[in-house]
PDB file of N, CA and C in Angstrom:
ATOM      1  N   ALA A 134       0.845  -1.188   0.000  1.00  0.00           N
ATOM      2  CA  ALA A 134       0.000   0.000   0.000  1.00  0.00           C
ATOM      3  C   ALA A 134       0.879   1.236   0.000  1.00  0.00           C
ATOM      4  N   VAL A 135       0.402   2.270  -0.589  1.00  0.00           N
ATOM      5  CA  VAL A 135       1.108   3.536  -0.628  1.00  0.00           C
ATOM      6  C   VAL A 135       0.795   4.311   0.642  1.00  0.00           C
ATOM      7  N   VAL A 136       1.797   4.896   1.261  1.00  0.00           N
ATOM      8  CA  VAL A 136       1.594   5.637   2.500  1.00  0.00           C
ATOM      9  C   VAL A 136       1.829   7.112   2.251  1.00  0.00           C
ATOM     10  N   SER A 137       0.873   7.920   2.647  1.00  0.00           N
ATOM     11  CA  SER A 137       1.019   9.366   2.590  1.00  0.00           C
ATOM     12  C   SER A 137       0.710   9.917   3.967  1.00  0.00           C
ATOM     13  N   THR A 138       1.737  10.263   4.721  1.00  0.00           N
ATOM     14  CA  THR A 138       1.514  10.730   6.082  1.00  0.00           C
ATOM     15  C   THR A 138       0.920  12.135   6.110  1.00  0.00           C
ATOM     16  N   GLN A 139       1.072  12.883   5.045  1.00  0.00           N
ATOM     17  CA  GLN A 139       0.526  14.238   5.020  1.00  0.00           C
ATOM     18  C   GLN A 139      -0.987  14.221   5.088  1.00  0.00           C
ATOM     19  N   SER A 140      -1.632  13.344   4.336  1.00  0.00           N
ATOM     20  CA  SER A 140      -3.089  13.307   4.333  1.00  0.00           C
ATOM     21  C   SER A 140      -3.642  12.203   5.213  1.00  0.00           C
ATOM     22  N   GLY A 141      -2.788  11.292   5.690  1.00  0.00           N
ATOM     23  CA  GLY A 141      -3.273  10.163   6.453  1.00  0.00           C
ATOM     24  C   GLY A 141      -3.986   9.156   5.579  1.00  0.00           C
ATOM     25  N   HIS A 142      -3.642   9.089   4.291  1.00  0.00           N
ATOM     26  CA  HIS A 142      -4.313   8.222   3.316  1.00  0.00           C
ATOM     27  C   HIS A 142      -3.370   7.098   2.945  1.00  0.00           C
ATOM     28  N   TYR A 143      -3.866   5.859   3.015  1.00  0.00           N
ATOM     29  CA  TYR A 143      -3.056   4.695   2.705  1.00  0.00           C
ATOM     30  C   TYR A 143      -3.756   3.904   1.621  1.00  0.00           C
ATOM     31  N   GLY A 144      -3.048   3.502   0.605  1.00  0.00           N
ATOM     32  CA  GLY A 144      -3.624   2.648  -0.427  1.00  0.00           C
ATOM     33  C   GLY A 144      -4.056   3.423  -1.659  1.00  0.00           C
ATOM     34  N   ARG A 145      -4.621   2.696  -2.620  1.00  0.00           N
ATOM     35  CA  ARG A 145      -5.000   3.285  -3.895  1.00  0.00           C
ATOM     36  C   ARG A 145      -6.485   3.177  -4.180  1.00  0.00           C
ATOM     37  N   GLY A 146      -7.190   2.255  -3.528  1.00  0.00           N
ATOM     38  CA  GLY A 146      -8.594   2.028  -3.860  1.00  0.00           C
ATOM     39  C   GLY A 146      -8.686   1.157  -5.091  1.00  0.00           C
ATOM     40  N   GLY A 147      -9.867   0.678  -5.371  1.00  0.00           N
ATOM     41  CA  GLY A 147     -10.033  -0.218  -6.501  1.00  0.00           C
ATOM     42  C   GLY A 147     -11.213   0.190  -7.351  1.00  0.00           C
ATOM     43  N   ASP A 148     -11.515  -0.627  -8.328  1.00  0.00           N
ATOM     44  CA  ASP A 148     -12.636  -0.377  -9.222  1.00  0.00           C
ATOM     45  C   ASP A 148     -13.942  -0.577  -8.452  1.00  0.00           C
ATOM     46  N   PRO A 149     -14.727   0.491  -8.227  1.00  0.00           N
ATOM     47  CA  PRO A 149     -15.930   0.362  -7.418  1.00  0.00           C
ATOM     48  C   PRO A 149     -17.005  -0.503  -8.055  1.00  0.00           C
ATOM     49  N   SER A 150     -16.926  -0.771  -9.347  1.00  0.00           N
ATOM     50  CA  SER A 150     -17.957  -1.564 -10.011  1.00  0.00           C
ATOM     51  C   SER A 150     -17.778  -3.061  -9.783  1.00  0.00           C
ATOM     52  N   SER A 151     -16.628  -3.479  -9.280  1.00  0.00           N
ATOM     53  CA  SER A 151     -16.375  -4.920  -9.143  1.00  0.00           C
ATOM     54  C   SER A 151     -16.129  -5.298  -7.685  1.00  0.00           C
ATOM     55  N   LYS A 152     -17.101  -5.031  -6.813  1.00  0.00           N
ATOM     56  CA  LYS A 152     -16.914  -5.405  -5.425  1.00  0.00           C
ATOM     57  C   LYS A 152     -18.206  -5.942  -4.819  1.00  0.00           C
ATOM     58  N   LYS A 153     -18.037  -6.852  -3.858  1.00  0.00           N
ATOM     59  CA  LYS A 153     -19.149  -7.459  -3.155  1.00  0.00           C
ATOM     60  C   LYS A 153     -18.983  -7.132  -1.668  1.00  0.00           C
ATOM     61  N   GLU A 154     -19.974  -6.434  -1.078  1.00  0.00           N
ATOM     62  CA  GLU A 154     -19.904  -6.052   0.333  1.00  0.00           C
ATOM     63  C   GLU A 154     -19.811  -7.298   1.205  1.00  0.00           C
ATOM     64  N   ALA A 155     -18.941  -7.251   2.215  1.00  0.00           N
ATOM     65  CA  ALA A 155     -18.763  -8.386   3.110  1.00  0.00           C
ATOM     66  C   ALA A 155     -18.678  -7.883   4.549  1.00  0.00           C
ATOM     67  N   LYS A 156     -19.043  -8.743   5.470  1.00  0.00           N
ATOM     68  CA  LYS A 156     -18.912  -8.431   6.891  1.00  0.00           C
ATOM     69  C   LYS A 156     -17.684  -9.150   7.413  1.00  0.00           C
ATOM     70  N   CYS A 157     -16.919  -8.437   8.217  1.00  0.00           N
ATOM     71  CA  CYS A 157     -15.735  -9.014   8.841  1.00  0.00           C
ATOM     72  C   CYS A 157     -15.768  -8.695  10.330  1.00  0.00           C
ATOM     73  N   ARG A 158     -15.145  -9.547  11.105  1.00  0.00           N
ATOM     74  CA  ARG A 158     -15.030  -9.294  12.541  1.00  0.00           C
ATOM     75  C   ARG A 158     -13.955  -8.229  12.750  1.00  0.00           C
ATOM     76  N   TYR A 159     -14.209  -7.317  13.673  1.00  0.00           N
ATOM     77  CA  TYR A 159     -13.214  -6.296  14.007  1.00  0.00           C
ATOM     78  C   TYR A 159     -13.324  -5.943  15.479  1.00  0.00           C
ATOM     79  N   ASP A 160     -12.251  -5.368  16.011  1.00  0.00           N
ATOM     80  CA  ASP A 160     -12.276  -4.862  17.375  1.00  0.00           C
ATOM     81  C   ASP A 160     -11.229  -3.763  17.519  1.00  0.00           C
ATOM     82  N   TRP A 161     -11.153  -3.203  18.716  1.00  0.00           N
ATOM     83  CA  TRP A 161     -10.191  -2.147  18.972  1.00  0.00           C
ATOM     84  C   TRP A 161      -9.659  -2.301  20.395  1.00  0.00           C
ATOM     85  N   HIS A 162      -8.477  -1.751  20.616  1.00  0.00           N
ATOM     86  CA  HIS A 162      -7.900  -1.694  21.956  1.00  0.00           C
ATOM     87  C   HIS A 162      -7.008  -0.469  22.029  1.00  0.00           C
ATOM     88  N   GLN A 163      -6.593  -0.128  23.228  1.00  0.00           N
ATOM     89  CA  GLN A 163      -5.771   1.066  23.392  1.00  0.00           C
ATOM     90  C   GLN A 163      -4.703   0.857  24.455  1.00  0.00           C
ATOM     91  N   THR A 164      -3.647   1.647  24.318  1.00  0.00           N
ATOM     92  CA  THR A 164      -2.643   1.792  25.365  1.00  0.00           C
ATOM     93  C   THR A 164      -2.690   3.266  25.747  1.00  0.00           C
ATOM     94  N   GLY A 165      -1.759   3.720  26.522  1.00  0.00           N
ATOM     95  CA  GLY A 165      -1.778   5.117  26.942  1.00  0.00           C
ATOM     96  C   GLY A 165      -1.737   6.111  25.804  1.00  0.00           C
ATOM     97  N   ASP A 166      -0.932   5.828  24.764  1.00  0.00           N
ATOM     98  CA  ASP A 166      -0.765   6.802  23.688  1.00  0.00           C
ATOM     99  C   ASP A 166      -1.211   6.312  22.310  1.00  0.00           C
ATOM    100  N   THR A 167      -1.797   5.111  22.240  1.00  0.00           N
ATOM    101  CA  THR A 167      -2.160   4.527  20.952  1.00  0.00           C
ATOM    102  C   THR A 167      -3.542   3.874  21.014  1.00  0.00           C
ATOM    103  N   VAL A 168      -4.285   4.003  19.901  1.00  0.00           N
ATOM    104  CA  VAL A 168      -5.538   3.276  19.706  1.00  0.00           C
ATOM    105  C   VAL A 168      -5.341   2.396  18.474  1.00  0.00           C
ATOM    106  N   SER A 169      -5.670   1.120  18.592  1.00  0.00           N
ATOM    107  CA  SER A 169      -5.520   0.193  17.474  1.00  0.00           C
ATOM    108  C   SER A 169      -6.877  -0.351  17.062  1.00  0.00           C
ATOM    109  N   PHE A 170      -7.115  -0.357  15.745  1.00  0.00           N
ATOM    110  CA  PHE A 170      -8.334  -0.899  15.157  1.00  0.00           C
ATOM    111  C   PHE A 170      -7.917  -2.065  14.278  1.00  0.00           C
ATOM    112  N   THR A 171      -8.467  -3.246  14.536  1.00  0.00           N
ATOM    113  CA  THR A 171      -8.062  -4.451  13.824  1.00  0.00           C
ATOM    114  C   THR A 171      -9.261  -5.063  13.111  1.00  0.00           C
ATOM    115  N   VAL A 172      -9.088  -5.362  11.825  1.00  0.00           N
ATOM    116  CA  VAL A 172     -10.087  -6.075  11.037  1.00  0.00           C
ATOM    117  C   VAL A 172      -9.502  -7.457  10.753  1.00  0.00           C
ATOM    118  N   TYR A 173     -10.243  -8.501  11.105  1.00  0.00           N
ATOM    119  CA  TYR A 173      -9.782  -9.871  10.898  1.00  0.00           C
ATOM    120  C   TYR A 173     -10.274 -10.354   9.543  1.00  0.00           C
ATOM    121  N   VAL A 174      -9.333 -10.497   8.616  1.00  0.00           N
ATOM    122  CA  VAL A 174      -9.669 -10.831   7.238  1.00  0.00           C
ATOM    123  C   VAL A 174      -8.465 -11.523   6.592  1.00  0.00           C
ATOM    124  N   LYS A 175      -8.734 -12.502   5.733  1.00  0.00           N
ATOM    125  CA  LYS A 175      -7.668 -13.223   5.027  1.00  0.00           C
ATOM    126  C   LYS A 175      -7.648 -12.803   3.563  1.00  0.00           C
ATOM    127  N   ASN A 176      -6.533 -13.037   2.917  1.00  0.00           N
ATOM    128  CA  ASN A 176      -6.351 -12.767   1.486  1.00  0.00           C
ATOM    129  C   ASN A 176      -6.579 -11.302   1.131  1.00  0.00           C
ATOM    130  N   VAL A 177      -6.044 -10.420   1.961  1.00  0.00           N
ATOM    131  CA  VAL A 177      -6.177  -8.982   1.726  1.00  0.00           C
ATOM    132  C   VAL A 177      -5.360  -8.575   0.506  1.00  0.00           C
ATOM    133  N   LYS A 178      -5.884  -7.620  -0.235  1.00  0.00           N
ATOM    134  CA  LYS A 178      -5.185  -7.041  -1.380  1.00  0.00           C
ATOM    135  C   LYS A 178      -4.788  -5.616  -1.002  1.00  0.00           C
ATOM    136  N   PRO A 179      -3.599  -5.450  -0.389  1.00  0.00           N
ATOM    137  CA  PRO A 179      -3.192  -4.130   0.094  1.00  0.00           C
ATOM    138  C   PRO A 179      -3.161  -3.049  -0.987  1.00  0.00           C
ATOM    139  N   ASP A 180      -2.767  -3.411  -2.201  1.00  0.00           N
ATOM    140  CA  ASP A 180      -2.676  -2.414  -3.263  1.00  0.00           C
ATOM    141  C   ASP A 180      -4.037  -1.900  -3.708  1.00  0.00           C
ATOM    142  N   LEU A 181      -5.106  -2.632  -3.399  1.00  0.00           N
ATOM    143  CA  LEU A 181      -6.457  -2.209  -3.768  1.00  0.00           C
ATOM    144  C   LEU A 181      -7.256  -1.684  -2.574  1.00  0.00           C
ATOM    145  N   SER A 182      -6.668  -1.764  -1.386  1.00  0.00           N
ATOM    146  CA  SER A 182      -7.346  -1.329  -0.165  1.00  0.00           C
ATOM    147  C   SER A 182      -7.013   0.124   0.148  1.00  0.00           C
ATOM    148  N   THR A 183      -7.934   0.774   0.858  1.00  0.00           N
ATOM    149  CA  THR A 183      -7.758   2.180   1.208  1.00  0.00           C
ATOM    150  C   THR A 183      -8.043   2.379   2.685  1.00  0.00           C
ATOM    151  N   VAL A 184      -7.155   3.105   3.362  1.00  0.00           N
ATOM    152  CA  VAL A 184      -7.366   3.512   4.745  1.00  0.00           C
ATOM    153  C   VAL A 184      -7.124   5.012   4.808  1.00  0.00           C
ATOM    154  N   ILE A 185      -8.125   5.737   5.277  1.00  0.00           N
ATOM    155  CA  ILE A 185      -8.016   7.192   5.394  1.00  0.00           C
ATOM    156  C   ILE A 185      -8.248   7.561   6.848  1.00  0.00           C
ATOM    157  N   CYS A 186      -7.315   8.295   7.412  1.00  0.00           N
ATOM    158  CA  CYS A 186      -7.536   8.795   8.762  1.00  0.00           C
ATOM    159  C   CYS A 186      -7.112  10.255   8.816  1.00  0.00           C
ATOM    160  N   ASN A 187      -7.928  11.026   9.509  1.00  0.00           N
ATOM    161  CA  ASN A 187      -7.557  12.397   9.821  1.00  0.00           C
ATOM    162  C   ASN A 187      -7.671  12.520  11.330  1.00  0.00           C
ATOM    163  N   PRO A 188      -7.472  13.667  11.926  1.00  0.00           N
ATOM    164  CA  PRO A 188      -7.467  13.737  13.392  1.00  0.00           C
ATOM    165  C   PRO A 188      -8.738  13.236  14.078  1.00  0.00           C
ATOM    166  N   VAL A 189      -9.880  13.215  13.381  1.00  0.00           N
ATOM    167  CA  VAL A 189     -11.123  12.820  14.047  1.00  0.00           C
ATOM    168  C   VAL A 189     -11.935  11.761  13.304  1.00  0.00           C
ATOM    169  N   LYS A 190     -11.426  11.213  12.197  1.00  0.00           N
ATOM    170  CA  LYS A 190     -12.221  10.264  11.416  1.00  0.00           C
ATOM    171  C   LYS A 190     -11.350   9.126  10.894  1.00  0.00           C
ATOM    172  N   LEU A 191     -11.973   7.937  10.805  1.00  0.00           N
ATOM    173  CA  LEU A 191     -11.315   6.760  10.261  1.00  0.00           C
ATOM    174  C   LEU A 191     -12.235   6.131   9.225  1.00  0.00           C
ATOM    175  N   GLU A 192     -11.690   5.872   8.027  1.00  0.00           N
ATOM    176  CA  GLU A 192     -12.432   5.208   6.953  1.00  0.00           C
ATOM    177  C   GLU A 192     -11.569   4.102   6.375  1.00  0.00           C
ATOM    178  N   LEU A 193     -12.170   2.928   6.171  1.00  0.00           N
ATOM    179  CA  LEU A 193     -11.461   1.806   5.573  1.00  0.00           C
ATOM    180  C   LEU A 193     -12.288   1.204   4.456  1.00  0.00           C
ATOM    181  N   GLU A 194     -11.600   0.817   3.408  1.00  0.00           N
ATOM    182  CA  GLU A 194     -12.166  -0.029   2.366  1.00  0.00           C
ATOM    183  C   GLU A 194     -11.132  -1.118   2.134  1.00  0.00           C
ATOM    184  N   ILE A 195     -11.391  -2.293   2.707  1.00  0.00           N
ATOM    185  CA  ILE A 195     -10.452  -3.401   2.646  1.00  0.00           C
ATOM    186  C   ILE A 195     -10.915  -4.371   1.566  1.00  0.00           C
ATOM    187  N   ARG A 196     -10.095  -4.567   0.547  1.00  0.00           N
ATOM    188  CA  ARG A 196     -10.385  -5.503  -0.550  1.00  0.00           C
ATOM    189  C   ARG A 196      -9.705  -6.831  -0.246  1.00  0.00           C
ATOM    190  N   PHE A 197     -10.443  -7.915  -0.467  1.00  0.00           N
ATOM    191  CA  PHE A 197      -9.889  -9.237  -0.201  1.00  0.00           C
ATOM    192  C   PHE A 197     -10.638 -10.291  -1.008  1.00  0.00           C
ATOM    193  N   GLY A 198     -10.062 -11.497  -1.035  1.00  0.00           N
ATOM    194  CA  GLY A 198     -10.712 -12.634  -1.697  1.00  0.00           C
ATOM    195  C   GLY A 198     -11.063 -12.342  -3.139  1.00  0.00           C
ATOM    196  N   GLU A 199     -12.220 -12.845  -3.560  1.00  0.00           N
ATOM    197  CA  GLU A 199     -12.697 -12.661  -4.927  1.00  0.00           C
ATOM    198  C   GLU A 199     -13.603 -11.431  -4.996  1.00  0.00           C
ATOM    199  N   ASN A 200     -13.019 -10.257  -5.130  1.00  0.00           N
ATOM    200  CA  ASN A 200     -13.748  -8.994  -5.259  1.00  0.00           C
ATOM    201  C   ASN A 200     -14.639  -8.673  -4.067  1.00  0.00           C
ATOM    202  N   GLU A 201     -14.273  -9.146  -2.874  1.00  0.00           N
ATOM    203  CA  GLU A 201     -15.019  -8.804  -1.677  1.00  0.00           C
ATOM    204  C   GLU A 201     -14.434  -7.537  -1.063  1.00  0.00           C
ATOM    205  N   VAL A 202     -15.286  -6.783  -0.357  1.00  0.00           N
ATOM    206  CA  VAL A 202     -14.838  -5.540   0.259  1.00  0.00           C
ATOM    207  C   VAL A 202     -15.516  -5.366   1.617  1.00  0.00           C
ATOM    208  N   PHE A 203     -14.721  -4.913   2.587  1.00  0.00           N
ATOM    209  CA  PHE A 203     -15.227  -4.553   3.906  1.00  0.00           C
ATOM    210  C   PHE A 203     -15.073  -3.049   4.053  1.00  0.00           C
ATOM    211  N   ASN A 204     -16.151  -2.358   4.441  1.00  0.00           N
ATOM    212  CA  ASN A 204     -16.123  -0.910   4.627  1.00  0.00           C
ATOM    213  C   ASN A 204     -16.384  -0.556   6.081  1.00  0.00           C
ATOM    214  N   PHE A 205     -15.681   0.462   6.552  1.00  0.00           N
ATOM    215  CA  PHE A 205     -15.908   1.005   7.890  1.00  0.00           C
ATOM    216  C   PHE A 205     -15.702   2.509   7.819  1.00  0.00           C
ATOM    217  N   LYS A 206     -16.622   3.265   8.407  1.00  0.00           N
ATOM    218  CA  LYS A 206     -16.482   4.717   8.520  1.00  0.00           C
ATOM    219  C   LYS A 206     -16.932   5.113   9.907  1.00  0.00           C
ATOM    220  N   GLY A 207     -16.150   5.948  10.577  1.00  0.00           N
ATOM    221  CA  GLY A 207     -16.537   6.380  11.906  1.00  0.00           C
ATOM    222  C   GLY A 207     -15.839   7.654  12.324  1.00  0.00           C
ATOM    223  N   VAL A 208     -16.532   8.429  13.145  1.00  0.00           N
ATOM    224  CA  VAL A 208     -15.952   9.608  13.781  1.00  0.00           C
ATOM    225  C   VAL A 208     -15.352   9.138  15.098  1.00  0.00           C
ATOM    226  N   LEU A 209     -14.067   9.370  15.283  1.00  0.00           N
ATOM    227  CA  LEU A 209     -13.352   8.868  16.443  1.00  0.00           C
ATOM    228  C   LEU A 209     -13.795   9.568  17.728  1.00  0.00           C
ATOM    229  N   ASN A 210     -13.674   8.861  18.827  1.00  0.00           N
ATOM    230  CA  ASN A 210     -14.082   9.371  20.133  1.00  0.00           C
ATOM    231  C   ASN A 210     -13.034  10.293  20.751  1.00  0.00           C
ATOM    232  N   GLY A 211     -11.909  10.451  20.090  1.00  0.00           N
ATOM    233  CA  GLY A 211     -10.838  11.335  20.534  1.00  0.00           C
ATOM    234  C   GLY A 211     -10.084  11.834  19.312  1.00  0.00           C
ATOM    235  N   ILE A 212      -8.987  12.519  19.556  1.00  0.00           N
ATOM    236  CA  ILE A 212      -8.193  13.092  18.465  1.00  0.00           C
ATOM    237  C   ILE A 212      -6.918  12.272  18.304  1.00  0.00           C
ATOM    238  N   ILE A 213      -6.544  12.014  17.037  1.00  0.00           N
ATOM    239  CA  ILE A 213      -5.311  11.283  16.742  1.00  0.00           C
ATOM    240  C   ILE A 213      -4.351  12.161  15.935  1.00  0.00           C
ATOM    241  N   VAL A 214      -3.120  11.679  15.798  1.00  0.00           N
ATOM    242  CA  VAL A 214      -2.091  12.349  14.999  1.00  0.00           C
ATOM    243  C   VAL A 214      -1.814  11.448  13.794  1.00  0.00           C
ATOM    244  N   PRO A 215      -2.422  11.747  12.623  1.00  0.00           N
ATOM    245  CA  PRO A 215      -2.253  10.870  11.451  1.00  0.00           C
ATOM    246  C   PRO A 215      -0.801  10.655  11.041  1.00  0.00           C
ATOM    247  N   GLU A 216       0.034  11.666  11.186  1.00  0.00           N
ATOM    248  CA  GLU A 216       1.435  11.563  10.770  1.00  0.00           C
ATOM    249  C   GLU A 216       2.208  10.547  11.600  1.00  0.00           C
ATOM    250  N   LYS A 217       1.719  10.232  12.790  1.00  0.00           N
ATOM    251  CA  LYS A 217       2.394   9.266  13.658  1.00  0.00           C
ATOM    252  C   LYS A 217       1.596   7.972  13.760  1.00  0.00           C
ATOM    253  N   SER A 218       0.698   7.754  12.837  1.00  0.00           N
ATOM    254  CA  SER A 218      -0.125   6.550  12.793  1.00  0.00           C
ATOM    255  C   SER A 218       0.306   5.702  11.601  1.00  0.00           C
ATOM    256  N   HIS A 219      -0.030   4.413  11.624  1.00  0.00           N
ATOM    257  CA  HIS A 219       0.348   3.548  10.504  1.00  0.00           C
ATOM    258  C   HIS A 219      -0.628   2.384  10.356  1.00  0.00           C
ATOM    259  N   VAL A 220      -0.532   1.735   9.196  1.00  0.00           N
ATOM    260  CA  VAL A 220      -1.379   0.595   8.861  1.00  0.00           C
ATOM    261  C   VAL A 220      -0.489  -0.605   8.582  1.00  0.00           C
ATOM    262  N   GLY A 221      -0.884  -1.755   9.125  1.00  0.00           N
ATOM    263  CA  GLY A 221      -0.172  -3.001   8.856  1.00  0.00           C
ATOM    264  C   GLY A 221      -1.097  -3.998   8.182  1.00  0.00           C
ATOM    265  N   PHE A 222      -0.663  -4.537   7.052  1.00  0.00           N
ATOM    266  CA  PHE A 222      -1.410  -5.583   6.345  1.00  0.00           C
ATOM    267  C   PHE A 222      -0.716  -6.906   6.637  1.00  0.00           C
ATOM    268  N   PHE A 223      -1.427  -7.799   7.329  1.00  0.00           N
ATOM    269  CA  PHE A 223      -0.856  -9.073   7.724  1.00  0.00           C
ATOM    270  C   PHE A 223      -1.646 -10.221   7.088  1.00  0.00           C
ATOM    271  N   LYS A 224      -1.195 -11.437   7.294  1.00  0.00           N
ATOM    272  CA  LYS A 224      -1.814 -12.604   6.654  1.00  0.00           C
ATOM    273  C   LYS A 224      -3.281 -12.796   7.048  1.00  0.00           C
ATOM    274  N   THR A 225      -3.628 -12.503   8.307  1.00  0.00           N
ATOM    275  CA  THR A 225      -5.003 -12.737   8.773  1.00  0.00           C
ATOM    276  C   THR A 225      -5.691 -11.493   9.320  1.00  0.00           C
ATOM    277  N   LYS A 226      -5.070 -10.320   9.147  1.00  0.00           N
ATOM    278  CA  LYS A 226      -5.690  -9.109   9.681  1.00  0.00           C
ATOM    279  C   LYS A 226      -5.087  -7.856   9.066  1.00  0.00           C
ATOM    280  N   VAL A 227      -5.837  -6.767   9.235  1.00  0.00           N
ATOM    281  CA  VAL A 227      -5.351  -5.425   8.906  1.00  0.00           C
ATOM    282  C   VAL A 227      -5.432  -4.636  10.208  1.00  0.00           C
ATOM    283  N   GLU A 228      -4.331  -4.008  10.587  1.00  0.00           N
ATOM    284  CA  GLU A 228      -4.305  -3.263  11.848  1.00  0.00           C
ATOM    285  C   GLU A 228      -3.943  -1.807  11.594  1.00  0.00           C
ATOM    286  N   VAL A 229      -4.790  -0.911  12.079  1.00  0.00           N
ATOM    287  CA  VAL A 229      -4.546   0.524  12.001  1.00  0.00           C
ATOM    288  C   VAL A 229      -4.148   0.971  13.402  1.00  0.00           C
ATOM    289  N   SER A 230      -2.920   1.424  13.552  1.00  0.00           N
ATOM    290  CA  SER A 230      -2.415   1.887  14.834  1.00  0.00           C
ATOM    291  C   SER A 230      -2.354   3.415  14.791  1.00  0.00           C
ATOM    292  N   MET A 231      -3.164   4.052  15.630  1.00  0.00           N
ATOM    293  CA  MET A 231      -3.296   5.515  15.601  1.00  0.00           C
ATOM    294  C   MET A 231      -2.744   6.122  16.887  1.00  0.00           C
ATOM    295  N   ARG A 232      -1.861   7.099  16.730  1.00  0.00           N
ATOM    296  CA  ARG A 232      -1.286   7.789  17.880  1.00  0.00           C
ATOM    297  C   ARG A 232      -2.278   8.814  18.412  1.00  0.00           C
ATOM    298  N   LYS A 233      -2.570   8.735  19.701  1.00  0.00           N
ATOM    299  CA  LYS A 233      -3.485   9.686  20.331  1.00  0.00           C
ATOM    300  C   LYS A 233      -2.820  11.058  20.424  1.00  0.00           C
ATOM    301  N   ALA A 234      -3.604  12.113  20.228  1.00  0.00           N
ATOM    302  CA  ALA A 234      -3.098  13.469  20.401  1.00  0.00           C
ATOM    303  C   ALA A 234      -3.080  13.850  21.878  1.00  0.00           C
ATOM    304  N   GLU A 235      -3.978  13.221  22.641  1.00  0.00           N
ATOM    305  CA  GLU A 235      -4.074  13.498  24.075  1.00  0.00           C
ATOM    306  C   GLU A 235      -3.992  12.178  24.829  1.00  0.00           C
ATOM    307  N   PHE A 236      -3.311  12.210  25.951  1.00  0.00           N
ATOM    308  CA  PHE A 236      -3.058  11.000  26.727  1.00  0.00           C
ATOM    309  C   PHE A 236      -4.185  10.777  27.732  1.00  0.00           C
ATOM    310  N   PHE A 237      -5.302  10.200  27.254  1.00  0.00           N
ATOM    311  CA  PHE A 237      -6.382   9.802  28.150  1.00  0.00           C
ATOM    312  C   PHE A 237      -7.111   8.618  27.538  1.00  0.00           C
ATOM    313  N   GLY A 238      -7.833   7.877  28.381  1.00  0.00           N
ATOM    314  CA  GLY A 238      -8.519   6.681  27.921  1.00  0.00           C
ATOM    315  C   GLY A 238      -9.812   6.996  27.189  1.00  0.00           C
ATOM    316  N   TRP A 239     -10.061   6.256  26.126  1.00  0.00           N
ATOM    317  CA  TRP A 239     -11.322   6.370  25.387  1.00  0.00           C
ATOM    318  C   TRP A 239     -12.260   5.287  25.913  1.00  0.00           C
ATOM    319  N   ASN A 240     -13.534   5.624  26.134  1.00  0.00           N
ATOM    320  CA  ASN A 240     -14.490   4.619  26.584  1.00  0.00           C
ATOM    321  C   ASN A 240     -15.072   3.826  25.411  1.00  0.00           C
ATOM    322  N   LYS A 241     -14.902   4.319  24.185  1.00  0.00           N
ATOM    323  CA  LYS A 241     -15.312   3.614  22.978  1.00  0.00           C
ATOM    324  C   LYS A 241     -14.509   4.173  21.804  1.00  0.00           C
ATOM    325  N   LEU A 242     -14.498   3.457  20.685  1.00  0.00           N
ATOM    326  CA  LEU A 242     -13.704   3.885  19.534  1.00  0.00           C
ATOM    327  C   LEU A 242     -14.306   5.081  18.826  1.00  0.00           C
ATOM    328  N   THR A 243     -15.609   5.004  18.554  1.00  0.00           N
ATOM    329  CA  THR A 243     -16.257   6.055  17.771  1.00  0.00           C
ATOM    330  C   THR A 243     -17.432   6.649  18.538  1.00  0.00           C
ATOM    331  N   VAL A 244     -17.808   7.860  18.149  1.00  0.00           N
ATOM    332  CA  VAL A 244     -19.015   8.466  18.710  1.00  0.00           C
ATOM    333  C   VAL A 244     -20.207   7.908  17.953  1.00  0.00           C
ATOM    334  N   ASP A 245     -21.328   7.782  18.613  1.00  0.00           N
ATOM    335  CA  ASP A 245     -22.509   7.201  17.956  1.00  0.00           C
ATOM    336  C   ASP A 245     -23.280   8.241  17.177  1.00  0.00           C
TER     337      ASP A 245
END
């Protein structure tokens, strides 16, 4: 995936006409200075996947398998620093590790 720390945009995206919406298991956890969002998915296509984060929003379009796609959009419950955040594409998951701008605990990942 292509990384652009200036915009907090990772990946290139794919052809929107050839995708099948899919549900994937995901969760989040935090440490003092980091919030991590993990999507559990196999056969990810990093070059076709997109992760966009800005200080208050997270958007993912994860492409995998045979033209399947998982989408997530949310307004974060706190502020992050996109330039100090990163995305990892692994064999069985995609992990977005976001650096918190403020050192306090979040009671949930996104605002409802």
